[in-house]
XYZ file of C-alpha atoms in Angstrom:
576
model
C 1.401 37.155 13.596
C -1.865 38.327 12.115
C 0.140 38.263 8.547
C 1.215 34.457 9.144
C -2.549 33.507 10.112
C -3.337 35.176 6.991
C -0.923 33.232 4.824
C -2.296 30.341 6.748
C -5.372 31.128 6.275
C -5.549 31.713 2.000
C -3.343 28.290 1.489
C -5.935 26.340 3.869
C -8.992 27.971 1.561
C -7.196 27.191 -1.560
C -6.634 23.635 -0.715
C -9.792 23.125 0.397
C -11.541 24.410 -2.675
C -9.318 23.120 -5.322
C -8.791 19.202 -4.027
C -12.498 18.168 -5.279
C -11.722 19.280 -9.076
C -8.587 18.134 -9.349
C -9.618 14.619 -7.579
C -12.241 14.687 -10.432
C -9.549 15.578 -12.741
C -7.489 12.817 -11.594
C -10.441 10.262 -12.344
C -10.030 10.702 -15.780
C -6.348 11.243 -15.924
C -3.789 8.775 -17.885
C -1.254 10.944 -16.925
C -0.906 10.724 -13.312
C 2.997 10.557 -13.043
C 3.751 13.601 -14.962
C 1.274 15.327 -13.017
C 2.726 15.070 -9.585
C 6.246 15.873 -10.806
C 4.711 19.336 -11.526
C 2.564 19.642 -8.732
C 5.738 18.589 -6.274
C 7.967 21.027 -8.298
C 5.914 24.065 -8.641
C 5.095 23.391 -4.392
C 8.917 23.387 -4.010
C 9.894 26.442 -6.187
C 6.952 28.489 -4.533
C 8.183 27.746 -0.887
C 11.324 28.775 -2.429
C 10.213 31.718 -3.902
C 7.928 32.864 -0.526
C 10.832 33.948 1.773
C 13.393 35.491 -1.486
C 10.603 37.851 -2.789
C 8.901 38.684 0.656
C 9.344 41.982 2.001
C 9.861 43.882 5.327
C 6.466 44.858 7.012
C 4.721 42.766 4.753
C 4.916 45.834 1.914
C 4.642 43.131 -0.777
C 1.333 41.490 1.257
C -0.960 40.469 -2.081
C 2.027 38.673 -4.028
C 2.714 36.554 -1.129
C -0.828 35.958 -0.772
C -1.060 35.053 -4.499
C 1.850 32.500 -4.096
C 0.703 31.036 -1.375
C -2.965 30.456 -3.252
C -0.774 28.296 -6.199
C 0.699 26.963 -3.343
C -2.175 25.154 -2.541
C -3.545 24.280 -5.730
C -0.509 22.650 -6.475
C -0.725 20.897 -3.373
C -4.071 19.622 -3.811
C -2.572 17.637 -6.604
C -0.169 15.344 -4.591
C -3.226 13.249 -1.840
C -5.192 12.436 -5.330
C -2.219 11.880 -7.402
C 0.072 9.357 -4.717
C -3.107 7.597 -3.883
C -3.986 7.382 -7.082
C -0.865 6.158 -8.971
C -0.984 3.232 -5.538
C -4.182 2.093 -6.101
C -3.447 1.658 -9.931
C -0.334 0.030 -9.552
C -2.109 -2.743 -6.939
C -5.980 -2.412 -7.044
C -8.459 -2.498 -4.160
C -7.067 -5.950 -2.913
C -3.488 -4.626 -2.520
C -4.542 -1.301 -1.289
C -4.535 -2.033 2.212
C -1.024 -3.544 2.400
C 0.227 -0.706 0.429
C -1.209 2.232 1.668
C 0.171 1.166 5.067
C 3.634 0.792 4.098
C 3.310 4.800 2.066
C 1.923 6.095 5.555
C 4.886 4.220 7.392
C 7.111 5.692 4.481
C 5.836 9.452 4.698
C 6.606 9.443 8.302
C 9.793 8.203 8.442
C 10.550 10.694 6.159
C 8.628 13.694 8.112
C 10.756 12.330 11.250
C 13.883 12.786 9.235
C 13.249 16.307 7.824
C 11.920 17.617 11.426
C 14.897 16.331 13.036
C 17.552 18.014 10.130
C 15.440 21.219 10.389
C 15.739 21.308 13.685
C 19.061 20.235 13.936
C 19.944 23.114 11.886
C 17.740 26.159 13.251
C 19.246 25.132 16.629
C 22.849 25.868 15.219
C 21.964 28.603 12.985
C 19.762 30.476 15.246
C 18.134 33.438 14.257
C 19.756 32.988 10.505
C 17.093 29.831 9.679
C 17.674 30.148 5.762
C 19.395 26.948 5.284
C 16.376 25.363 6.539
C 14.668 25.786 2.751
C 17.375 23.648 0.981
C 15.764 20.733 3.004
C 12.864 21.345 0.847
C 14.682 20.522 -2.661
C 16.391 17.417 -1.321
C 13.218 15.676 -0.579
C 11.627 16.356 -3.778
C 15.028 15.432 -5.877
C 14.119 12.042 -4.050
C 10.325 11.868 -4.862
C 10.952 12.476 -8.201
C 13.691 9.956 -9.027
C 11.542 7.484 -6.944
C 8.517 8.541 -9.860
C 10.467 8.139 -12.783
C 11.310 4.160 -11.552
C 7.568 4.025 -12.568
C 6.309 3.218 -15.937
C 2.644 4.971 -16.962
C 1.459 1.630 -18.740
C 1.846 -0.209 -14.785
C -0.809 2.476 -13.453
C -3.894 0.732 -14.471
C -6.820 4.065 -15.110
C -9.581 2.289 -14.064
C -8.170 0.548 -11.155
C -6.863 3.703 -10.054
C -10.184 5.151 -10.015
C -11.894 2.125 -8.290
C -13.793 1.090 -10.864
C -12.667 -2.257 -11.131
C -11.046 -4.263 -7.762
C -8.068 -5.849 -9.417
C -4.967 -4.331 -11.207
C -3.964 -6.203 -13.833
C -0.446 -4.912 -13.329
C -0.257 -6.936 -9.713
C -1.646 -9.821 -11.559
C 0.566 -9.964 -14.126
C 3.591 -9.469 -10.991
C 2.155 -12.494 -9.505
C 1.858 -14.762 -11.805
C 5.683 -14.071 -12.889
C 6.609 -14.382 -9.107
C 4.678 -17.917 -9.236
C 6.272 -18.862 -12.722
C 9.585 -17.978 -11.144
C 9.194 -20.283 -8.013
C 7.672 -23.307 -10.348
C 10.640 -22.855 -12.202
C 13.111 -23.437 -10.050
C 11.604 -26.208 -8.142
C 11.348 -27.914 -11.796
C 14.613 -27.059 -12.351
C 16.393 -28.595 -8.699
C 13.727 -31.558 -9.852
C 15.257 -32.050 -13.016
C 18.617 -32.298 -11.969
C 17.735 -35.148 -9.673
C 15.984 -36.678 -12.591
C 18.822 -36.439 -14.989
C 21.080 -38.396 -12.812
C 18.836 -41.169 -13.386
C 17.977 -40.328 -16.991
C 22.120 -40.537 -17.259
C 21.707 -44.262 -17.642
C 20.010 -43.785 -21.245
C 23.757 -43.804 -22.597
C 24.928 -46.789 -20.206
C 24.691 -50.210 -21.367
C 24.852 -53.134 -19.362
C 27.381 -56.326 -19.232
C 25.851 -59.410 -20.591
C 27.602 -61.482 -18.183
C 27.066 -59.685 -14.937
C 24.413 -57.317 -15.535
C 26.020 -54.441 -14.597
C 25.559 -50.716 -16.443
C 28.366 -50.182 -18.377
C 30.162 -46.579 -18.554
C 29.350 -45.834 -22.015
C 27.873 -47.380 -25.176
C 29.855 -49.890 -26.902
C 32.165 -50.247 -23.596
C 33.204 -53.910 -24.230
C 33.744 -55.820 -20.855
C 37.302 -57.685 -20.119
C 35.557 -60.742 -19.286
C 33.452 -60.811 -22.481
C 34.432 -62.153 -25.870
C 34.499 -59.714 -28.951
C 32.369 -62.045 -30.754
C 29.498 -62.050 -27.694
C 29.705 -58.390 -27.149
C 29.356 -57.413 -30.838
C 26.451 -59.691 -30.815
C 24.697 -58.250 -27.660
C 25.547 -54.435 -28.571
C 22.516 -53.549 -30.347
C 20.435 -55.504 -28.197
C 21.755 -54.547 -24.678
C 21.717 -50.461 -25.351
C 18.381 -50.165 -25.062
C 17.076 -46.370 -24.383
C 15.621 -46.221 -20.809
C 12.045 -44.642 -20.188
C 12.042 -40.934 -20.396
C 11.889 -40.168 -16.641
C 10.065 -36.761 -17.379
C 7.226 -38.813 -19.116
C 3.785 -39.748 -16.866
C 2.639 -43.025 -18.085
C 4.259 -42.213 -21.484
C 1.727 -39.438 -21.828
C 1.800 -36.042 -20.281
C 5.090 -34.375 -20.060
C 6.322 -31.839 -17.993
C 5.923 -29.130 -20.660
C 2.286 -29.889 -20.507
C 1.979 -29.274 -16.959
C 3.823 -26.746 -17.501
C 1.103 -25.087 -20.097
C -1.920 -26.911 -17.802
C -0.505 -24.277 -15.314
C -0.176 -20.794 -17.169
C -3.648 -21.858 -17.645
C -4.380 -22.284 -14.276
C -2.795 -18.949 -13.355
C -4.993 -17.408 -16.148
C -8.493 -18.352 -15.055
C -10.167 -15.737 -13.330
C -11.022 -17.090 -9.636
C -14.625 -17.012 -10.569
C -13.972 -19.724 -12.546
C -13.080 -22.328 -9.493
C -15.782 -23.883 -8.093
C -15.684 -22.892 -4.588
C -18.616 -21.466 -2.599
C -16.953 -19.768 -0.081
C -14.555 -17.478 -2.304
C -15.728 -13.931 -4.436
C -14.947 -13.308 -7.610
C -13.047 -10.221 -8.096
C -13.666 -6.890 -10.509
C -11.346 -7.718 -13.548
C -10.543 -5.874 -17.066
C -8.771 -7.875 -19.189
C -8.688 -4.637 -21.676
C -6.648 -1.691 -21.695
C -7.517 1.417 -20.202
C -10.753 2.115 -20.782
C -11.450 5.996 -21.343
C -14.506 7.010 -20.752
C -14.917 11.041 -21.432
C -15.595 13.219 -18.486
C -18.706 12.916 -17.055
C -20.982 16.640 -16.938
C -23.976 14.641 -15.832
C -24.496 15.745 -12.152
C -27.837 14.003 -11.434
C -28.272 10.278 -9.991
C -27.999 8.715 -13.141
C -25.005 6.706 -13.951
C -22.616 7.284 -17.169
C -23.092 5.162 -19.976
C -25.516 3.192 -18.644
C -28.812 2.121 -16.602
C -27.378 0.693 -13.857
C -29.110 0.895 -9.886
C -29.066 4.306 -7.798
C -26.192 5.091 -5.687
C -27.788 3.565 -2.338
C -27.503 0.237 -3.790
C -25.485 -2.146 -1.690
C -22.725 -4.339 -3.733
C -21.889 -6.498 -1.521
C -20.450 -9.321 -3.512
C -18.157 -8.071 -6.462
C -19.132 -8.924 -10.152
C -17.195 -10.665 -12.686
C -17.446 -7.303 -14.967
C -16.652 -3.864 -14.043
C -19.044 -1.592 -12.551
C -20.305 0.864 -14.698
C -19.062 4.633 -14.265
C -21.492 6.461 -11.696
C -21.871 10.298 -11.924
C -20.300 12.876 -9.980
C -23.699 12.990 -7.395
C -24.450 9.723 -7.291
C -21.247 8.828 -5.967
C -21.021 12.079 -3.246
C -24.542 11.294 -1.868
C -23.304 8.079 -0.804
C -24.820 8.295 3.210
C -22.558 6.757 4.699
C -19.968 9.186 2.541
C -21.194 12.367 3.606
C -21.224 10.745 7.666
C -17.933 9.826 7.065
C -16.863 13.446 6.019
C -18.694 15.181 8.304
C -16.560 12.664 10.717
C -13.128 13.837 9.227
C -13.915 17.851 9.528
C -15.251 17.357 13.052
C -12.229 14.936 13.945
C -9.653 17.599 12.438
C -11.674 20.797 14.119
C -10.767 19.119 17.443
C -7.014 17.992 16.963
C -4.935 20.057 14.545
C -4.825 23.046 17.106
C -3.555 20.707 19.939
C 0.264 20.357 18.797
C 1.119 24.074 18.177
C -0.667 24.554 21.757
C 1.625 21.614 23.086
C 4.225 23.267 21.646
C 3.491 26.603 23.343
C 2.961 24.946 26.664
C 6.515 23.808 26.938
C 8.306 26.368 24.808
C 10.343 28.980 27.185
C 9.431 32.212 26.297
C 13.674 33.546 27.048
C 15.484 30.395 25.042
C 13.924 30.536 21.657
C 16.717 28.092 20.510
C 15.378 24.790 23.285
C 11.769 26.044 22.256
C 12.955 25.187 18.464
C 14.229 21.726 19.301
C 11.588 20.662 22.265
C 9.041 21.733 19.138
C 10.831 19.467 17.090
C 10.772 17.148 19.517
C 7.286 16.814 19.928
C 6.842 16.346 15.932
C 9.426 13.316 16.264
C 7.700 11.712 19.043
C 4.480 11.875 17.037
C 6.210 11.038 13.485
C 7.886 7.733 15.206
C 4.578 6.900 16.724
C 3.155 7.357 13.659
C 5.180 4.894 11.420
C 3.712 1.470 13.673
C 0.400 2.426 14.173
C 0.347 2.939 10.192
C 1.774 -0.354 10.235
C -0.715 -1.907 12.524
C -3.449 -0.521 10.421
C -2.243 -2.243 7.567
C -1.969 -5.537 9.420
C -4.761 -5.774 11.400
C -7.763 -3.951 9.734
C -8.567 -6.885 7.221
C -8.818 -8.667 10.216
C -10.513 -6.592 13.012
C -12.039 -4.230 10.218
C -11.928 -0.671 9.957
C -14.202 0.065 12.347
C -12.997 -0.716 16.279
C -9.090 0.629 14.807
C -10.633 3.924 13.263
C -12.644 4.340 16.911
C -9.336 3.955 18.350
C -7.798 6.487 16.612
C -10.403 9.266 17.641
C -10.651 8.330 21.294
C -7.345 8.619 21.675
C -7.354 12.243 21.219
C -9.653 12.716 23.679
C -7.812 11.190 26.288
C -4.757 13.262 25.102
C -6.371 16.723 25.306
C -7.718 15.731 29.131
C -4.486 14.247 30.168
C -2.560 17.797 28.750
C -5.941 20.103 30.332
C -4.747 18.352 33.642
C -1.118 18.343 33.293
C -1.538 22.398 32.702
C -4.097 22.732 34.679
C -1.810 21.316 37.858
C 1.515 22.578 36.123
C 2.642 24.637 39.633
C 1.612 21.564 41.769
C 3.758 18.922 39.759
C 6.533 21.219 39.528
C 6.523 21.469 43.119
C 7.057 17.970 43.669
C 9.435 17.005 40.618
C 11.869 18.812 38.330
C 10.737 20.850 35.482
C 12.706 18.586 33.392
C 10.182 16.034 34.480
C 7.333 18.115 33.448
C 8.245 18.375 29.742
C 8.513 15.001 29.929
C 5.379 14.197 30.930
C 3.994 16.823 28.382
C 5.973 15.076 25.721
C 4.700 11.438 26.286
C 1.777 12.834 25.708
C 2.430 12.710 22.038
C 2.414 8.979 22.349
C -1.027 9.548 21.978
C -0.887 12.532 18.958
C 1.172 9.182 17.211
C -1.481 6.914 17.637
C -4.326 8.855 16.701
C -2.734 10.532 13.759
C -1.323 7.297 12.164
C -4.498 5.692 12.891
C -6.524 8.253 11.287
C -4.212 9.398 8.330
C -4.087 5.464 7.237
C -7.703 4.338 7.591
C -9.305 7.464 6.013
C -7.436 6.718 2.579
C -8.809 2.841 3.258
C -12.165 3.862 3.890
C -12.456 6.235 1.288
C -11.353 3.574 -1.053
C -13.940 1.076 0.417
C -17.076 3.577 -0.127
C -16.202 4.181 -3.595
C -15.114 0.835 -4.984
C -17.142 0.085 -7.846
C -17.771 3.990 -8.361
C -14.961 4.976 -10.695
C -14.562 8.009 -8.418
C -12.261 7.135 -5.956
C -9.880 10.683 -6.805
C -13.227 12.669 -6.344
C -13.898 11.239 -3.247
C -10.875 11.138 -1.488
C -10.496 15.170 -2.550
C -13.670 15.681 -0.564
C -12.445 13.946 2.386
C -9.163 15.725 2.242
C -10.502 19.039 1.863
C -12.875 18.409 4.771
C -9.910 17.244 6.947
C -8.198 20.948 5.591
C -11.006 22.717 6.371
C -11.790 21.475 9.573
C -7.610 22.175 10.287
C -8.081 25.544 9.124
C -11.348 26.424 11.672
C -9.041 24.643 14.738
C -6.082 26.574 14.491
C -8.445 29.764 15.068
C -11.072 28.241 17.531
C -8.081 26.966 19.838
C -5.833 30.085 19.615
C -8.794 32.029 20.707
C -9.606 29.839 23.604
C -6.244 29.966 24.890
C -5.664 33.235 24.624
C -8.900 34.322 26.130
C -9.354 31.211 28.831
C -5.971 30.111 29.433
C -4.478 26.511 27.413
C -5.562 24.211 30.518
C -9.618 25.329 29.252
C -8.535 25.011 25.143
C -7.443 21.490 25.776
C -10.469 20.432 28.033
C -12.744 22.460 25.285
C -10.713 20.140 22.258
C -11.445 17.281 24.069
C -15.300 17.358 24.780
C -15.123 18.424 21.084
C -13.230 15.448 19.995
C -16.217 13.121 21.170
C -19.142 14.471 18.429
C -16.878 12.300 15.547
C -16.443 9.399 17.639
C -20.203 8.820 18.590
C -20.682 9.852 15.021
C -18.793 7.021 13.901
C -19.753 4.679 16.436
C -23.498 5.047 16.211
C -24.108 5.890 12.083
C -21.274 4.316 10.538
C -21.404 0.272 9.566
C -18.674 -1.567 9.192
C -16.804 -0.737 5.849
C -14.556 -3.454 5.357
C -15.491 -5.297 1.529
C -15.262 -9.148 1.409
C -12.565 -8.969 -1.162
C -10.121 -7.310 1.748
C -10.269 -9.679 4.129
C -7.983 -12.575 4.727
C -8.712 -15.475 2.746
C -6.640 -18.790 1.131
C -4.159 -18.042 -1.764
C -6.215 -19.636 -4.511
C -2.889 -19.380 -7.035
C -0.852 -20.867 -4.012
C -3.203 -23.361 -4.197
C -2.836 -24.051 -7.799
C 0.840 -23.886 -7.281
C 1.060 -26.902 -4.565
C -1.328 -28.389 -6.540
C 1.260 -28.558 -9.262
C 4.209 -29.253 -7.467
C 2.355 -32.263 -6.058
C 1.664 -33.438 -9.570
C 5.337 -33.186 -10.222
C 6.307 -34.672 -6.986
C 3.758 -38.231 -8.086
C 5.701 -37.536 -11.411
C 8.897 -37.954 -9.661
C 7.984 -40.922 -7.913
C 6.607 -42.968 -10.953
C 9.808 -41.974 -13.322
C 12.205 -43.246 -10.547
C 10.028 -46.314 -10.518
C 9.934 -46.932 -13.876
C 13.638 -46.432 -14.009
C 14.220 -49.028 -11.355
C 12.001 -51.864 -12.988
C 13.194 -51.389 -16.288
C 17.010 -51.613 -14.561
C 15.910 -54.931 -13.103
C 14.062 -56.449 -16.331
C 16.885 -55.701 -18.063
C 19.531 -57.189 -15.753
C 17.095 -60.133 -15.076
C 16.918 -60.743 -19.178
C 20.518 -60.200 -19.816
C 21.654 -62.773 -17.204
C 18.974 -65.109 -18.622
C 20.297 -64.731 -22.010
C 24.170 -65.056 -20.880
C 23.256 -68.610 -19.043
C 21.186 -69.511 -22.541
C 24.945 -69.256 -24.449
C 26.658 -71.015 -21.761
């Protein structure tokens, strides 16, 4: 056991001192997709490696050790990296949306693997080897789903937050638009070209009828009238896809790719912000070695500056410091490490409480179990972050998610604390229920919590152009404080009993919610929240104009129709 927390131990350290660098790394990176397919293949060929090369009595201790240090290097790569390649793809006004369905994603997945693993250790109990192939499968499927990705869609500087947009999701919308104009033109012009049929139809001299086709001579006509009347009756009808013989639909049709062009700053609307946008490639600016307040490559305001409405330009590149000594940033971390000190110790005690010490086998699946629980939890409260949070804001949900471990750990110190007394009124069965449901809670907190910090982190450094730097500093203060827990709880229950560890986790749960609650404002930018569709707009604007279009051709159609049947009947009673 001492030799696991060990292991533990080193990988924890080498995550937590490697994330920051390669987050800064990752800020300057055009090569973000190649770089997790190494970082998820080395992690997967290491775990392989661990268990074929380790030795009885731990007689090969330091190579272990030195695996399981690349181990988390290489792991450090993938929070950055995913987050990274995201926020390229969509921007800051995606993010939200996206991020949400990649937490619901990862933990359908986690669910899944927990459930095979422990489907199998169950069965294959004490030979658990077969366990490790699970490990290849799932990164076979990461990396197919990374190669589906081009490198020119991941947008650098919207990847690193300095601008809000992507121009990758704008260029996906306005296709998506172009492809819905289309085929409303399309079902219109089809109703149109019935009527604009009648250009080859001409009409009967005698009874003003429109004749099937052109030089159709009626029975009831003479040869001599009809050849008279045949250049004169076939007139061409008005084109129906003309608007007051002007504009055509192929100049709507431009008027709108410009409208879908304009940046929104252009519309003259009070009540709407203009967005970051870079209508130029990747911009590469070289890494940054300036570590004082100073921004890169130019004289812009210090880093307590408040942008609170976006700019039409993006924001110029802020140094390493500037961007860390963000207030609010460092609160916010010092939120995450507290908020991870108090709850990654309280599953593996869970797990302890309800694991039989003679029937290793039900304590592998009721372990699983309680991962499940969590993971399922876990995918709709990711969900519901997504959803609501541009609506309610970050705040209240994020509150939500740390309180909620505090009731957990008091409801479990109880439940343990009375464990003789409950049993003595119900079934033991009963018990691990109750323990279980418990987890409910684990769910809501962790989905809460591993969804909004990404979101938050995003929102503190938009405009920055360090959004990988940033988010490694959060991370590795989330590892850190995980790596401290597992110690300060194991002690506590081993010394105090687990009834005492999960009372002690709870009261410590509380210093990052008042932390939060009393320090942190509201992060939530402007450009996140829900707001009108301004190229819906311009799309119903357009349809409407081809709707009046509609309505004038078919009018025009059904004058000229009765001109020319009043003027032909004229004409035929003239001859009589």
């Amino acid at each position: 056991e001492k030799q696991i927390g060990i292991l533990f131990f080193v990988f924890g350290i080498s995550q937590v001192l490697s994330m920051a660098p390669v987050g800064y790394f990752f800020d300057y990176s055009n090569n973000k997709i190649r770089l997790v397919k190494f970082a998820s293949t080395a992690t997967v060929a290491i775990t392989l490696l661990t268990p074929l090369l380790a030795k009885p009595y731990g007689e090969n201790m330091a190579l272990i050790i030195f695996l399981r240090i690349i181990q988390g290097i290489t792991t450090s790569f993938l929070p950055s990296g995913l987050n990274g390649i995201t926020l390229g793809i969509v921007g800051s006004t995606g993010f939200t949306f996206q991020v949400s369905r990649n937490r619901m994603m990862m933990n359908v997945g986690s669910a899944l693997v927990v459930s095979i693993a422990s489907i199998i250790a169950y069965f294959l109990y004490p030979n658990t080897g077969l366990l490790f192939i699970v490990s290849p499968l799932a990164c076979m499927g990461l990396l197919y789903q990374l190669g589906r990705i081009k490198p020119q869609h991941v947008h650098t500087d919207a990847a690193r937050c300095l601008i809000i947009t992507s121009p990758t999701m704008e260029e996906y919308e306005t296709l998506d638009e172009e492809n819905e104009i289309m085929q409303e033109a399309m079902a219109m012009q089809q109703q149109l070209s019935r009527t604009n049929s009648t250009e080859n139809n001409c009409y009967d001299t005698v009874q003003g009828d429109i004749c099937g086709v052109v030089g159709y001579t009626p029975p009831h006509a003479t040869n001599d009238v009809a050849d008279q009347r045949k250049e004169d009756t076939t007139v061409a009808l008005p084109n129906p896809f003309l608007i007051n013989g002007e504009n055509s639909v192929e100049e709507l049709f431009q008027q709108l790719r410009l409208w879908l062009k304009r940046k929104p700053s252009e519309e003259s609307s009070d009540d709407e912000e203009s967005f970051h946008k870079d209508t130029d490639s990747n911009s590469n600016y070289p890494p940054s070695y300036n570590l004082g307040y100073e921004c890169d490559h130019a004289n812009t305001g210090a880093y307590w500056e408040q942008n609170d409405e976006p700019r039409n330009t993006p924001q110029r590149l802020r140094t390493p410091l500037a961007a860390v000594m963000n207030p609010t940033f460092l609160l916010f971390t010092a939120v995450s490490f507290s908020f991870h000190l108090s709850n990654t110790t309280v599953l593996p005690l869970v797990m302890q409480t309800i694991s039989p010490a003679n029937d290793p086998q039900k304590g592998i699946l009721l372990s699983g179990l309680c991962i499940v629980v969590a993971q399922a939890v876990m995918i709709h409260s990711s969900k519901y972050c997504g959803d609501k949070s541009p609506i309610w804001g970050r705040k209240n949900i994020f509150l939500a998610g740390i309180f909620s471990l505090s009731v957990r750990c008091f409801l479990l110190a109880v439940l343990v604390a009375t464990e003789e007394t409950i049993e003595s009124f119900i079934k033991n069965d009963h018990y691990l229920i109750l323990v279980l449901l418990t987890q409910v809670l684990d769910g809501v907190g962790a989905g809460i919590i591993g969804t909004l910090y990404i979101l938050i982190t995003n929102d503190l450094s938009s405009g920055t152009g360090r959004f990988s730097l940033l988010l490694g500093i959060t991370t590795s203060s989330m590892c850190l404080g995980g790596t401290f827990s597992g110690y300060i709880g194991q002690s506590i229950a081993q010394d105090y009993g687990y009834d005492v560890a999960f009372a002690f986790q709870g009261f410590l749960s509380l210093i990052p919610g008042f932390l939060y609650y009393f320090f942190i404002p509201e992060t939530l930018p402007d450009y996140a929240r829900p707001k009108p569709n301004k190229r819906r707009r311009r799309l119903s604007q357009f349809l409407r104009a081809l709707a009046k279009q509609k309505e004038k051709s078919f009018a025009s159609v059904n004058s000229f129709l009765r001109k020319s049947s009043r003027s032909s009947r004229s004409d035929t009673s003239k001859d009589t």
